[in-house]
Each structure stands twice: as structure tokens, then as C-alpha cells.
Short mmCIF file of C-alpha atoms and ligand atoms in Angstrom, two decimals:
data_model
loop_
_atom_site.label_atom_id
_atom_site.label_comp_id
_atom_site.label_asym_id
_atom_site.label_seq_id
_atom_site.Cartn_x
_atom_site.Cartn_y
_atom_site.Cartn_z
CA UNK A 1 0.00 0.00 0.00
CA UNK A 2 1.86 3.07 -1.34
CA UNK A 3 1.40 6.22 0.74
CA UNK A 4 2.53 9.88 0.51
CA UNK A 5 5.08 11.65 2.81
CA UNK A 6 4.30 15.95 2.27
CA UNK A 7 6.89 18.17 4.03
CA UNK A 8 4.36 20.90 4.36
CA UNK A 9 5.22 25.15 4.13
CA UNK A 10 6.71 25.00 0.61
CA UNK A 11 5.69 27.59 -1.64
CA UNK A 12 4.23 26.76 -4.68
CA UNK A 13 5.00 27.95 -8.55
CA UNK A 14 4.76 27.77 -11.74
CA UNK A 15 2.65 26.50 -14.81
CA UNK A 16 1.04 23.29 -15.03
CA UNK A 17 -1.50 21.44 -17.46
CA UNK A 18 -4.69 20.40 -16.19
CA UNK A 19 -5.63 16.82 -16.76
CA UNK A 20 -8.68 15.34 -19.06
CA UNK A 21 -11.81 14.96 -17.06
CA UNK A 22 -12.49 11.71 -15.14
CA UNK A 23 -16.22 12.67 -15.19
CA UNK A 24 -16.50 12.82 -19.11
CA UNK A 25 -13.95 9.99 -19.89
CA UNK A 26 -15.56 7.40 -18.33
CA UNK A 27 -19.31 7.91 -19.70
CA UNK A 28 -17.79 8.57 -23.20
CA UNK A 29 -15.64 4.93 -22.84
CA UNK A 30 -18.89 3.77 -22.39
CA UNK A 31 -20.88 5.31 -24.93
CA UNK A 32 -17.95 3.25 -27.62
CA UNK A 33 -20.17 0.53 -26.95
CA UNK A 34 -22.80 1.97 -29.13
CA UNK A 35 -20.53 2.03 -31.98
CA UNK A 36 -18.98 0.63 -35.32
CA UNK A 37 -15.62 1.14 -36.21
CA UNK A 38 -12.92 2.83 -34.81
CA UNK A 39 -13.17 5.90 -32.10
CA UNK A 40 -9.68 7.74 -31.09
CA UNK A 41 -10.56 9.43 -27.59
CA UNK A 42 -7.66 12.05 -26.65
CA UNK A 43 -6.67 13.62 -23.44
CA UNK A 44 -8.15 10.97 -21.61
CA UNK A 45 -6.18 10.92 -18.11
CA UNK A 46 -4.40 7.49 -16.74
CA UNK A 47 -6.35 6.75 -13.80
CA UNK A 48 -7.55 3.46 -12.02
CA UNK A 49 -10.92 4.32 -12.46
CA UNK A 50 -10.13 5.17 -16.53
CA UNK A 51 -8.23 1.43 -16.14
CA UNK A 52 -11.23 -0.19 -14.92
CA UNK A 53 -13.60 0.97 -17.71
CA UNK A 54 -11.03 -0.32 -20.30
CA UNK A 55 -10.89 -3.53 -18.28
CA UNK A 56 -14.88 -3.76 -18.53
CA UNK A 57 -15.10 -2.78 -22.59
CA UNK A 58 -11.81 -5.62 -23.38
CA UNK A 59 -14.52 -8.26 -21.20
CA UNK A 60 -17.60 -7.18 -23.12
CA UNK A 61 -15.29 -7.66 -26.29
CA UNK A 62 -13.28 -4.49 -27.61
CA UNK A 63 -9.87 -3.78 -28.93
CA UNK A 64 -8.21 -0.79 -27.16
CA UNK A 65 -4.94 0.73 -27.17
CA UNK A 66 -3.63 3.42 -25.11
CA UNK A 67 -0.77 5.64 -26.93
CA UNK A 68 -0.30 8.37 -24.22
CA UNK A 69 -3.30 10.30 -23.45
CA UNK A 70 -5.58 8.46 -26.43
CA UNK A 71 -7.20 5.79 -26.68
CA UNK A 72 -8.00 3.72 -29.70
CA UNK A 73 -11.33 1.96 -29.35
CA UNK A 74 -12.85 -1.14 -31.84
CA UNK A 75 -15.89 -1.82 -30.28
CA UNK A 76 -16.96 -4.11 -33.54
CA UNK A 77 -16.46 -7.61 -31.50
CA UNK A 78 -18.53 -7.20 -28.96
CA UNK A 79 -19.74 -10.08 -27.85
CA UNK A 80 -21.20 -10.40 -24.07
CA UNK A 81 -23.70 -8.06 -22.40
CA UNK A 82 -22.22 -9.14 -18.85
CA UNK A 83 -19.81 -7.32 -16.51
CA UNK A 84 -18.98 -9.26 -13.87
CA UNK A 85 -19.28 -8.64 -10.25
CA UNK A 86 -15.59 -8.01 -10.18
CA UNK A 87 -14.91 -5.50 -13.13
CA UNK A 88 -18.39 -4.01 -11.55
CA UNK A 89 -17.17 -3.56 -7.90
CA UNK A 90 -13.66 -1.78 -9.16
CA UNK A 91 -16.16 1.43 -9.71
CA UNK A 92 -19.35 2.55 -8.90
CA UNK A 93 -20.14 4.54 -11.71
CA UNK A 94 -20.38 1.07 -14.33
CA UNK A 95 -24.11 1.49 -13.85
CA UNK A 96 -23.13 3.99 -16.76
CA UNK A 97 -22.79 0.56 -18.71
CA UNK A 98 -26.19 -0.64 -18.05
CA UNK A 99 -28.02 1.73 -20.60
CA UNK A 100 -25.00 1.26 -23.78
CA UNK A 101 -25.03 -2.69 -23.00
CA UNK A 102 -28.39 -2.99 -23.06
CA UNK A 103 -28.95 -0.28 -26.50
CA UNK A 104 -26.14 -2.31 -28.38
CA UNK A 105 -26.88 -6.16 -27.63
CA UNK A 106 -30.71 -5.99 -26.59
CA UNK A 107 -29.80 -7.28 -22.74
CA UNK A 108 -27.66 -6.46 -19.69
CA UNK A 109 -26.72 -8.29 -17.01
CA UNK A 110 -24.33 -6.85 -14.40
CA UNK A 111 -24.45 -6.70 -10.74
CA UNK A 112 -25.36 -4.01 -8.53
CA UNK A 113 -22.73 -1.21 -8.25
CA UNK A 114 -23.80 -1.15 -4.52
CA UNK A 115 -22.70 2.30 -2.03
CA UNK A 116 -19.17 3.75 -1.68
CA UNK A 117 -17.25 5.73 0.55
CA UNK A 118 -19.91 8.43 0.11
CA UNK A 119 -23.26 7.20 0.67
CA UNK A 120 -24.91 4.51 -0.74
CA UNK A 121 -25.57 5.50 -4.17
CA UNK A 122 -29.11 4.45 -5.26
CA UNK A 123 -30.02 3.75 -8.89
CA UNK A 124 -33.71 4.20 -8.74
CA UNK A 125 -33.87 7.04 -10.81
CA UNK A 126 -31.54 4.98 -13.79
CA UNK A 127 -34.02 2.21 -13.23
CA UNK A 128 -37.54 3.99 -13.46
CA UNK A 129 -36.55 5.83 -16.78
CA UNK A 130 -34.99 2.75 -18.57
CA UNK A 131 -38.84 0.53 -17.80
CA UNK A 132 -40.41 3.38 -18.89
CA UNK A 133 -38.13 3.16 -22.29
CA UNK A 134 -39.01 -0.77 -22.24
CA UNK A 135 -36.74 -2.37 -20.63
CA UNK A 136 -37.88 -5.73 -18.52
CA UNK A 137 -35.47 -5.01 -15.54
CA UNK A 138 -35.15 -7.99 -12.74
CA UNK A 139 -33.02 -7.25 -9.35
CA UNK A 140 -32.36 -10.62 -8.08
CA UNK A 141 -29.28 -12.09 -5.76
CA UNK A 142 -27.39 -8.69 -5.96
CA UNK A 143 -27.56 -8.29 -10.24
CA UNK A 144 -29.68 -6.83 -12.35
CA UNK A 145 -31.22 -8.82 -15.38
CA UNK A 146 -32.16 -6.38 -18.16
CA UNK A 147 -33.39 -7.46 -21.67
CA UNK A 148 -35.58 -4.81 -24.42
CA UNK A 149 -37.80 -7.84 -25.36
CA UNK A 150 -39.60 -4.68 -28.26
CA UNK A 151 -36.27 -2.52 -27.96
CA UNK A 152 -36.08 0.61 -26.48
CA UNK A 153 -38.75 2.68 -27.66
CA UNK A 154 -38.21 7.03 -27.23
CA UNK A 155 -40.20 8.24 -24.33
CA UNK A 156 -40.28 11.38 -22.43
CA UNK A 157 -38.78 10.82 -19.22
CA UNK A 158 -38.96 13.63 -16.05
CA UNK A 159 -36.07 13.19 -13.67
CA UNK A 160 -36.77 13.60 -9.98
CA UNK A 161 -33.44 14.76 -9.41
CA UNK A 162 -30.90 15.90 -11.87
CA UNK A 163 -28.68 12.90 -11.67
CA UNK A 164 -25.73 12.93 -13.81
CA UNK A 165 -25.32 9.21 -14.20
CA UNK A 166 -28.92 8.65 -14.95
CA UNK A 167 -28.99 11.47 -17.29
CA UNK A 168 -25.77 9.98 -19.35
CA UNK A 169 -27.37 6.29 -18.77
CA UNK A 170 -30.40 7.09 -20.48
CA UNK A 171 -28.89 9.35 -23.09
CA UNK A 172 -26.76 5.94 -23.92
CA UNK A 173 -30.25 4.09 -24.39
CA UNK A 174 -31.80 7.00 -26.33
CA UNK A 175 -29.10 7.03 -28.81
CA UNK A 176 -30.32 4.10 -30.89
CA UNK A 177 -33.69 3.53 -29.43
CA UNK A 178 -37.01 3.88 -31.88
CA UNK A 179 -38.46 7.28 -31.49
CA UNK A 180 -37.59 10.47 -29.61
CA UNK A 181 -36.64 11.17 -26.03
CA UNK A 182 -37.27 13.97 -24.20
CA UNK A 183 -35.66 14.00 -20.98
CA UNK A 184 -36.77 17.41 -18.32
CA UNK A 185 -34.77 18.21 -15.19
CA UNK A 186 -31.32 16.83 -17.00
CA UNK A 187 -28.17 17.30 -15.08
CA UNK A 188 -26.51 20.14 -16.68
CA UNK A 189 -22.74 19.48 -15.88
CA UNK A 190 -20.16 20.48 -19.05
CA UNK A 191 -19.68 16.38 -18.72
CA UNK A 192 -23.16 15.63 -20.09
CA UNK A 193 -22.77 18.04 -22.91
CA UNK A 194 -19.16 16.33 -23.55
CA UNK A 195 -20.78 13.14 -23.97
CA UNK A 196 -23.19 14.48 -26.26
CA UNK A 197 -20.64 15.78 -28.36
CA UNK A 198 -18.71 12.68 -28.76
CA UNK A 199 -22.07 10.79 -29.50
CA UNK A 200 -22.85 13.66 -32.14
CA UNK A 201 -19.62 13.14 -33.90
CA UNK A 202 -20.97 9.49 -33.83
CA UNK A 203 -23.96 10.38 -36.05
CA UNK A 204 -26.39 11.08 -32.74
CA UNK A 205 -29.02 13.75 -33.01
CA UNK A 206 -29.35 15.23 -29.20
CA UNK A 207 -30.04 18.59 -28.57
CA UNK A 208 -29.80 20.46 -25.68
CA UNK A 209 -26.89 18.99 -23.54
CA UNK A 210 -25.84 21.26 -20.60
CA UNK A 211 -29.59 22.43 -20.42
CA UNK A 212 -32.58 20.99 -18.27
CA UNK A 213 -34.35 19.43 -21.44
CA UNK A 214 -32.39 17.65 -23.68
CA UNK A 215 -33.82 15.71 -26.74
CA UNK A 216 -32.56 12.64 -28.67
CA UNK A 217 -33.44 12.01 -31.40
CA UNK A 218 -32.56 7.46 -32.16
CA UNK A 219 -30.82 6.80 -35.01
CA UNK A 220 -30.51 3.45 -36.80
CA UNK A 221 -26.23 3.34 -36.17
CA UNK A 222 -23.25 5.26 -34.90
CA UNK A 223 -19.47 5.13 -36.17
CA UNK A 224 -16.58 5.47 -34.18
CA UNK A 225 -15.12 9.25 -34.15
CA UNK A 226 -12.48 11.33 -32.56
CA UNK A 227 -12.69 13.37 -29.65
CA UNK A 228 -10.91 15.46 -26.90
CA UNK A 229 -11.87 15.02 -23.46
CA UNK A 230 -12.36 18.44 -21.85
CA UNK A 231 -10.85 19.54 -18.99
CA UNK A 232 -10.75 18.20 -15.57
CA UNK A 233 -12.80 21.18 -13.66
CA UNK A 234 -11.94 19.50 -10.07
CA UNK A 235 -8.95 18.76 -10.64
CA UNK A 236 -8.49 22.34 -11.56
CA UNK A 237 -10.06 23.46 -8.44
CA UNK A 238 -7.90 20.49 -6.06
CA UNK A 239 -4.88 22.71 -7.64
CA UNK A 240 -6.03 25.92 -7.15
CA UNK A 241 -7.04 24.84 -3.66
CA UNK A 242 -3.32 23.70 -2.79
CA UNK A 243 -2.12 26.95 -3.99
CA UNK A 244 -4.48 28.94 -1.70
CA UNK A 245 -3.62 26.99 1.15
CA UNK A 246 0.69 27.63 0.42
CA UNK A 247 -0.06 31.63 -0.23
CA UNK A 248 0.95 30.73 -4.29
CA UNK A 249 0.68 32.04 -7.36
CA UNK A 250 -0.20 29.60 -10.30
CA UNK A 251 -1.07 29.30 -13.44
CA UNK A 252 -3.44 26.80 -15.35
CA UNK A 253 -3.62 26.05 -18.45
CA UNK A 254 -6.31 23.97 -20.33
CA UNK A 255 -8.71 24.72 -18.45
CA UNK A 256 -12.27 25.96 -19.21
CA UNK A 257 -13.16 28.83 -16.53
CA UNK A 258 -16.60 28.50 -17.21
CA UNK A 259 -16.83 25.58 -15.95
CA UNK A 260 -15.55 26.77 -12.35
CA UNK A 261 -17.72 29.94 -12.39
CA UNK A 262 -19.33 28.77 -8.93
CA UNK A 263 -16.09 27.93 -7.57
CA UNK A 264 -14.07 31.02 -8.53
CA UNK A 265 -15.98 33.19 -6.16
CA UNK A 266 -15.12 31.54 -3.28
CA UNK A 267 -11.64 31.59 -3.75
CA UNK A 268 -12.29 35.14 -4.35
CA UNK A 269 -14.83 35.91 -1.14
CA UNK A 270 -11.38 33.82 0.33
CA UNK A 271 -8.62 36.96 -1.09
CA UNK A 272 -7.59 35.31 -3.76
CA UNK A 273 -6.89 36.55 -7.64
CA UNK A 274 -8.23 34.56 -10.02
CA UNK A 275 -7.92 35.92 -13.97
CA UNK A 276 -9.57 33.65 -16.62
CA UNK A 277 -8.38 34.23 -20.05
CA UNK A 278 -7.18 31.87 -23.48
CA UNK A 279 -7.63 28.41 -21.21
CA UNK A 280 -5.36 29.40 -18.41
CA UNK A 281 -5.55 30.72 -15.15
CA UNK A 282 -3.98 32.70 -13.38
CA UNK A 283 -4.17 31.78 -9.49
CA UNK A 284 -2.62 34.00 -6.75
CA UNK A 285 -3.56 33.75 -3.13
CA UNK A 286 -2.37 36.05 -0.20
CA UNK A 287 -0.99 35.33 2.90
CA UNK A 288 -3.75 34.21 4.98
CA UNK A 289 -6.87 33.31 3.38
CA UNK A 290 -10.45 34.88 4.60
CA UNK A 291 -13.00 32.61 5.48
CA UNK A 292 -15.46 31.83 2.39
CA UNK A 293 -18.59 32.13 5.05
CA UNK A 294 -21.02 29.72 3.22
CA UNK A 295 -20.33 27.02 0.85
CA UNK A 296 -23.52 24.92 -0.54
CA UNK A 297 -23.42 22.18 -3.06
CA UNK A 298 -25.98 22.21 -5.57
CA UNK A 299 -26.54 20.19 -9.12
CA UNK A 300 -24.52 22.24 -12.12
CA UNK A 301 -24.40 24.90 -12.06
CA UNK A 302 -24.20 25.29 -8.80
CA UNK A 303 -21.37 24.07 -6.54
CA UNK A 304 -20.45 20.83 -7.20
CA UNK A 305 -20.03 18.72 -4.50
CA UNK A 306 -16.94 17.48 -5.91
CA UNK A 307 -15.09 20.27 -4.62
CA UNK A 308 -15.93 20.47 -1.43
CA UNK A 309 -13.83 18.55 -0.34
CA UNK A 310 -10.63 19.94 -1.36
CA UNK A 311 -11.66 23.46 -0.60
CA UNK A 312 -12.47 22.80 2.92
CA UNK A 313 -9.04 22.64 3.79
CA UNK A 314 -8.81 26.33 2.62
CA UNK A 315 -11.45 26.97 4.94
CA UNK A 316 -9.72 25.15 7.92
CA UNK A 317 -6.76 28.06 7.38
CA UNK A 318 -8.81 30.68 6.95
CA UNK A 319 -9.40 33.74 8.87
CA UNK A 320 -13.21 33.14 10.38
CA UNK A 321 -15.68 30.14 10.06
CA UNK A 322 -17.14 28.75 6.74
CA UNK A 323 -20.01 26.61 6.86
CA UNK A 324 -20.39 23.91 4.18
CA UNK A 325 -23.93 22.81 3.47
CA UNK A 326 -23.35 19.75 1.43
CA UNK A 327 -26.96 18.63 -0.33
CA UNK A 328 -26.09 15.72 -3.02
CA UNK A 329 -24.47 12.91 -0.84
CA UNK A 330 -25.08 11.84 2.34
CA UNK A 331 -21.72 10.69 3.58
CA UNK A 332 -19.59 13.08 2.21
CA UNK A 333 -17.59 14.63 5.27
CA UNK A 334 -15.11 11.30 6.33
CA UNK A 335 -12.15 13.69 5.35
CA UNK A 336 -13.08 15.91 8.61
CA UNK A 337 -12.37 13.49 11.00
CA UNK A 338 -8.53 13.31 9.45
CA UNK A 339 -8.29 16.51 9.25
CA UNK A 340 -9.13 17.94 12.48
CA UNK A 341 -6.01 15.20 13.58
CA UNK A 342 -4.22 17.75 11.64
CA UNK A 343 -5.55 20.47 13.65
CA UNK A 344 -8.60 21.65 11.98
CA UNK A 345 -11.87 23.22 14.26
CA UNK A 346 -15.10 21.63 12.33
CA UNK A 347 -17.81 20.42 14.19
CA UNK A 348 -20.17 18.64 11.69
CA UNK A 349 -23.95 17.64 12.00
CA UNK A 350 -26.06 15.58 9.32
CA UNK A 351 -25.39 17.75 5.56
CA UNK A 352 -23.71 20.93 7.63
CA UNK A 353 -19.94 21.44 8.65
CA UNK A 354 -19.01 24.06 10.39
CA UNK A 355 -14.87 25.32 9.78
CA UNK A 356 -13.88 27.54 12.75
CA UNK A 357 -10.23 28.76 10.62
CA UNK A 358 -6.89 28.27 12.68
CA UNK A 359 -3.68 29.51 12.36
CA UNK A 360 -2.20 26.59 11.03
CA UNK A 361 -2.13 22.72 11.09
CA UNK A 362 0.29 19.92 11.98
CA UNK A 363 1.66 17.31 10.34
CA UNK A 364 0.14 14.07 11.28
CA UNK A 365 -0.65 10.17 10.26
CA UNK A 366 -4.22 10.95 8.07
CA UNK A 367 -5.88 8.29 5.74
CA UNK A 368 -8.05 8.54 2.86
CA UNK A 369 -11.01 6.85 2.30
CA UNK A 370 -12.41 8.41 -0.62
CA UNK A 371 -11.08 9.95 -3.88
CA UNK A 372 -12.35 13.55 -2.75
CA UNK A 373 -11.31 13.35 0.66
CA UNK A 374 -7.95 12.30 -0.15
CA UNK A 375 -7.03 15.24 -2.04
CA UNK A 376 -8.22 17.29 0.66
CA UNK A 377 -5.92 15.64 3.16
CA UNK A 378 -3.17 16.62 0.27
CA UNK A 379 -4.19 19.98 0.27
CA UNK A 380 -3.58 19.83 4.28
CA UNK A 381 0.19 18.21 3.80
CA UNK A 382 0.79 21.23 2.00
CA UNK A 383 0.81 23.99 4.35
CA UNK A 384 0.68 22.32 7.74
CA UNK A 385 3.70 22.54 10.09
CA UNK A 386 6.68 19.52 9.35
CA UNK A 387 5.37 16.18 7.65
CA UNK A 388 2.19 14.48 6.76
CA UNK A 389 1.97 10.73 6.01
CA UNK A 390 -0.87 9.56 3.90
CA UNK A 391 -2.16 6.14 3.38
CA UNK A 392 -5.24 5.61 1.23
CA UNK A 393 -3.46 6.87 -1.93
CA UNK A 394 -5.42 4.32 -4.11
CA UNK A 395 -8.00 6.16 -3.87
CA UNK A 396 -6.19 9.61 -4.96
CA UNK A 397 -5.09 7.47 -7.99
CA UNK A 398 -8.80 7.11 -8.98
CA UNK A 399 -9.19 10.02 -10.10
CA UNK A 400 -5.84 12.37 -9.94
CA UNK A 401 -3.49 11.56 -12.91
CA UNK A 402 0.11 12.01 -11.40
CA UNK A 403 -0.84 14.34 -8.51
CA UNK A 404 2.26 14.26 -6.87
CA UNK A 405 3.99 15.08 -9.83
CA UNK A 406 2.21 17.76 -10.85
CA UNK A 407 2.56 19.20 -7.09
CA UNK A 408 6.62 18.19 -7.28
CA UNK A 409 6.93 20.56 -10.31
CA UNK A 410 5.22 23.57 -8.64
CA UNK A 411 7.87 22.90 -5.80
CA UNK A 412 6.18 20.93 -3.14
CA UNK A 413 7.71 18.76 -1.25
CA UNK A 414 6.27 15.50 -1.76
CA UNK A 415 7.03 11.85 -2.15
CA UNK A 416 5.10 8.50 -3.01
CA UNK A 417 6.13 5.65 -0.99
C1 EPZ B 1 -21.46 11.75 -10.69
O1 EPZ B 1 -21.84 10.70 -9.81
C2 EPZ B 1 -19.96 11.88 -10.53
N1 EPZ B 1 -19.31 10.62 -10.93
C3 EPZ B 1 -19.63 12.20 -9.07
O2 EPZ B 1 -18.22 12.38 -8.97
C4 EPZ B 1 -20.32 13.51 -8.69
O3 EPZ B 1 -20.08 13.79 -7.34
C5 EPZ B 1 -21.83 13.38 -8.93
O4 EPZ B 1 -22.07 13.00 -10.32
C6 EPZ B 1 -22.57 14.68 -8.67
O5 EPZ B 1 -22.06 15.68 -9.50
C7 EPZ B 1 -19.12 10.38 -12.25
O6 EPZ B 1 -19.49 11.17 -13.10
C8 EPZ B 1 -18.41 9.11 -12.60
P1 EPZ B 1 -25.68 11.58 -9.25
P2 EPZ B 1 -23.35 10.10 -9.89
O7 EPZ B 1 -26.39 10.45 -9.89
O8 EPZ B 1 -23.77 10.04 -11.30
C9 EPZ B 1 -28.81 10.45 -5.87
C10 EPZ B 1 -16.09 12.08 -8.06
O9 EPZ B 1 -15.60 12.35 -6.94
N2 EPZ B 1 -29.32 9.45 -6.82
O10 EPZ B 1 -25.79 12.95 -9.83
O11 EPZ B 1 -23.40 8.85 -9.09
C11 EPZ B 1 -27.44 10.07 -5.34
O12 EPZ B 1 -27.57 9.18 -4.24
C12 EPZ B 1 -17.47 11.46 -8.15
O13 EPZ B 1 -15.52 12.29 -9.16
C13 EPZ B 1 -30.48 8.75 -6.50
O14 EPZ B 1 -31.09 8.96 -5.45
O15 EPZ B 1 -24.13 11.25 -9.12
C14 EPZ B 1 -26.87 11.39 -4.92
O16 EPZ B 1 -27.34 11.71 -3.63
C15 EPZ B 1 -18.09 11.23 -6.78
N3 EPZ B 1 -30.93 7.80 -7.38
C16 EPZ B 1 -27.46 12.37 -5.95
O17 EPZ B 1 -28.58 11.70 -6.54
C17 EPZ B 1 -30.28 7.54 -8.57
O18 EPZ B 1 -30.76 6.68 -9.34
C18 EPZ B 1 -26.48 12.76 -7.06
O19 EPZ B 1 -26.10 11.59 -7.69
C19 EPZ B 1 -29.11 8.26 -8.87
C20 EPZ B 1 -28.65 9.21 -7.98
#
């Protein structure tokens, strides 16, 4: 189990490139399902949880390659609809595979993704819209047994909460199904439009991506095309966070500011100087930050709750007391525990956490136990007094291409043992 030792107080500096997004890469892998010939995905980031998607399309019976940041997908010879408990269990967010499986080979059988380290992680809302498309859905001895006896007829589908995985995971079914889809209260992330791209350059008619009612039009086939992954907006904010917490200036580049317009004023209510221009950023934080006084996560646009996280431990630095109001998972504050070993003030209670800012933190022994958490504890190792050991880094690796690389060449003093 490798872990991370972070001499902490080290200014940071410098320029660095901001990964592909984990968010859009692994509903576009997906979505190759739904094609013929070949598709040539670029910028997509190495990450386990990129890893595990590739391991799932070589089961179901594609030929990928990975040349640096593409990937060259054949999804011609597929030939199962089953993922197997094992491939299903290295990450929650297969269920993404239920709605291409079942739109490409007419049945699905995979087993339930189950909770993770953030709450359990229902799929109610995937499961409601994909019967009412015609799917025959049975949940039996931990899997789910899908078949489209008629296929999957165009419907229009109301979500009761803007999930993003049930939005892409019906947007995969739409694709090819007979008839139109209309689907109201979409999740509006710059993810879901990504994916709508890609499956446009595939010969998809949907309109309306990154809106609240998005329309698909099936089609009888899709071919394999190219596309770039966008940018990684949390991973963009994880870095801008760790240069808040060190008093450093910056700079980003490809990155898509829009896409961090709710997060940008709160490193701003916080003192810092944030100029968006061309796909960079430039990032400079003062001394000591001011407290961000209320941070809520909402659906896109809104705050997204991957964030907070990572920008808590600005908070736990700050001049004052921020309170986090986190409203889309239910077990999303694990990291507080590790850091208030660290020396943080936050008293939580049910979806609140309240961040009374001290003057610094310590070193300590901290572990991760989810992707989001783990970068905060990072953030912590960063500017807290001598050295922090983290274990837990396999969860960092989920989603952070080469984080301690990136943070080694803006100067920080960190090592993966
Ligand atoms: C996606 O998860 C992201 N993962 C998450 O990022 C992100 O936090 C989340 O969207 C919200 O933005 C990927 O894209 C791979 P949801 P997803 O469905 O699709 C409830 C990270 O750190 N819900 O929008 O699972 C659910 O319990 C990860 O990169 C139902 O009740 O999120 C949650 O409370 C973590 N029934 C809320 O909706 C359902 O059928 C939001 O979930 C589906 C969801």
C-alpha cells in the first residue's frame, strides 16, 4: 500500500497542465459501446478508475490501445452483455454501462454497483426511466437482469433529481432507441454536454446537452469518431485549492473557466486573484486566506459537491468560520475526522460542517477513504507545520493523474512511498 510523505510550508510555482476529465472519460468509454468502427478518444487521463472501464469494454469484447493520453477503441467484436461482479465492484459509476449494453446487444446483465465511501448511491432514478423506455429489468441475488424484449422505444422521461449518471445512462439508451426522447430536469454538468458531443460526432441527433431538457433524437447506427476530453474542472479546483492553502501564485492552463464559475468566487470571497483568459488561469492567493462564510453544493451549475472537499481545507486556514452545506451525498464529510487530527476546528452535523479557521495545522498520520477526501488531506500536507503521512493513496489514484507530480513541479515537497 503506497502512501505519501508531504513536508508541508513550501511555496508553490509555476505552470502546469490540467488533466482530461475523469467525469466525461468514463461515460464517453462507455458510450464506444454503441458504436462501429474505430473511435480515437484524446486527453483521456491514466487513472484506475479510466483502467477499470477499459478492463470492462476488453470483457464485453473491444480492442483498445492506449498511446499516451488516447485511446484507440474497436468496439466491432462485442460479444457479451455481462460485466462481472468483479470488473463491476472496481467502480461505482459502471451502472453507466447498463443503458449502452443494453442499447447495443438488446440485454444487460451486471451486478449491482452497490454504495461507496460516500453514501450509498441508489439507482432508482436509472431504473424507473430505462422501464419506462421498455426495458424488462429484474433485481435478483445482488444483479440486475435487463433485456428490451420490443427494444427501447423514445419516451419522455422527467427526472426527480438531476442525476448525472442517470442522465448519461439514459442518453446511452436513447441514442439508438425507436423514437424520440425527451428528458426534463437533465443534469446540466459540461460532462453531459461532452458526452453528447462525442455521440454527435458518432452520427447522434441530441439537442440540448448542458440544459434541463435535452432531446434525442434514435438513429438506426453510430461510427466510431475522434474526440478530446475536456478539462478536468476538479482537478483544476484540487490545484487551485493547494495553492491557496501555500499563499501561491499559479497558473493553469487547459482549463475551461466557465466551468468553475461557482467555484471562482469563493476563492475570491477567500482573497484570492483569479484571472480567466485563453484556457489558463492565473491563481494567486495572499498570505492568509479569509474565510469563504457559506459554501452549498448544488446540481450544475451550482457548486459541485466534488469540490468540497478539497476546498475545505482552505477553509480550515482561513481567517473566520465557513459553513459547508453539502446537499447531493449523504456521507460526504469522512475527510473531517482526518483533518481535524491535523488540527482543523469543524464540528459537523447531518449535511452541515461548520470550519472555525486556525492559524495553522500539523503534520500528522491521516488516511483517505475516498477519492475527494484524499485530495483534501493533500491539500492539508501542503501547508501544515513539518510532515504528513498519507495512506489511502489508491483512492487519490482514482481520479488524480500524477498528482504528486504535478505538485513536485510547482515545488512541493512530496514523495510516493
Ligand atoms: C457523478 O456521480 C460523478 N461521478 C460524481 O463524482 C459527482 O459527485 C456526482 O455526479 C454529482 O455531481 C461520475 O461522473 C463518474 P448523481 P453520480 O447520480 O452520477 C442520488 C467524483 O468524486 N441518486 O448525480 O453517481 C445520489 O444518491 C465522483 O468524481 C439517486 O437517489 O451522481 C446522490 O445523492 C463522486 N438515485 C445524488 O442523486 C439515482 O438513481 C447525485 O447523484 C441516482 C442518484
Amino acid at each position: 500500500m503506497s502512501k505519501l510523505i508531504i513536508k508541508g510550508k513550501q511555496r508553490l510555482g509555476g505552470k502546469v497542465s490540467v488533466q482530461g476529465a475523469k467525469n466525461s472519460a468514463l461515460p464517453i468509454l462507455a458510450a464506444t459501446v454503441l458504436t462501429r468502427g474505430e473511435s480515437l478518444i484524446f486527453n483521456c487521463p491514466v487513472l484506475s478508475d479510466v483502467e477499470a472501464s477499459v478492463g470492462i469494454l476488453r470483457y464485453l469484447g473491444c480492442v483498445i490501445s492506449r498511446e499516451g493520453a488516447t485511446l484507440v477503441i474497436n468496439a466491432d467484436g462485442i460479444c457479451r452483455s455481462d460485466i462481472p461482479d468483479g470488473l463491476m465492484r472496481k467502480m461505482r459509476s459502471s451502472i453507466v454501462f447498463l443503458g449502452a449494453v443494453l442499447a447495443r446487444t438488446g440485454s444487460a446483465r451486471l451486478s449491482f454497483p452497490g454504495g461507496c465511501e460516500i453514501g450509498p448511491r441508489p439507482i432508482d432514478i436509472h431504473l424507473c426511466a430505462l422501464r419506462e423506455m421498455g426495458a424488462v429489468i429484474k433485481e435478483k441475488h445482488g444483479y440486475l437482469d435487463c433485456t428490451a424484449p420490443e427494444g427501447l422505444k423514445g419516451c419522455k422521461i422527467s427526472l426527480s433529481f438531476p442525476s448525472v449518471g442517470a442522465t448519461e445512462d439514459i442518453m446511452l439508451a436513447a441514442v439508438l432507441a425507436h423514437g424520440t426522447t425527451t428528458i426534463t430536469n437533465a443534469a446540466r454538468e459540461p460532462e453531459i454536454s461532452d458526452l453528447a458531443d462525442y455521440l454527435n460526432k458518432c452520427g447522434a441527433k441530441i439537442y440540448g446537452a448542458g440544459e434541463g431538457v435535452i432531446v434525442i433524437d434514435g438513429v438506426g447506427s453510430l461510427n466510431g469518431a475522434c474526440h478530446t476530453i475536456i478539462p478536468d474542472r476538479i482537478a483544476a479546483a484540487t490545484l487551485m485549492s493547494c495553492a491557496a492553502v501555500t499563499g501561491s501564485r499559479i497558473a493553469l492552463t487547459d482549463v475551461v473557466g466557465s466551468h468553475l464559475a461557482s467555484v471562482i468566487p469563493a476563492f475570491e470571497e477567500a482573497g484570492c486573484t483569479v484571472l480567466c483568459q485563453n484556457g489558463e488561469i492565473d491563481f494567486r492567493a495572499p498570505q492568509r486566506l479569509d474565510s469563504m462564510r457559506i459554501i452549498r453544493t448544488m446540481p450544475y451549475p451550482g457548486f459541485p459537491t466534488d469540490a468540497q472537499a478539497p476546498l475545505m481545507t482552505a477553509a480550515c486556514v482561513a481567517k473566520g468560520t465557513t459553513v459547508f452545506i453539502e446537499n447531493i451525498f449523504e456521507n460526504r464529510y469522512r475527510h473531517t475526522s482526518e483533518l481535524v487530527r491535523m488540527g482543523a476546528n469543524i464540528r459537523t452535523e447531518g449535511k452541515f460542517a461548520v470550519v472555525e479557521g486556525v492559524e495553522a495545522l500539523y503534520g500528522a498520520a491521516v488516511e483517505a477513504t475516498d477519492l475527494r477526501g484524499a485530495a483534501a488531506l493533500v491539500a492539508a500536507g501542503l501547508c501544515a507545520e513539518q510532515n504528513t503521512e498519507i495512506s489511502g493513496v489508491k483512492y487519490l489514484e482514482r481520479g488524480y493523474e500524477n498528482l504528486e507530480l504535478t505538485l513536485s513541479a510547482l515545488g512541493a515537497d512530496i514523495k510516493k512511498i
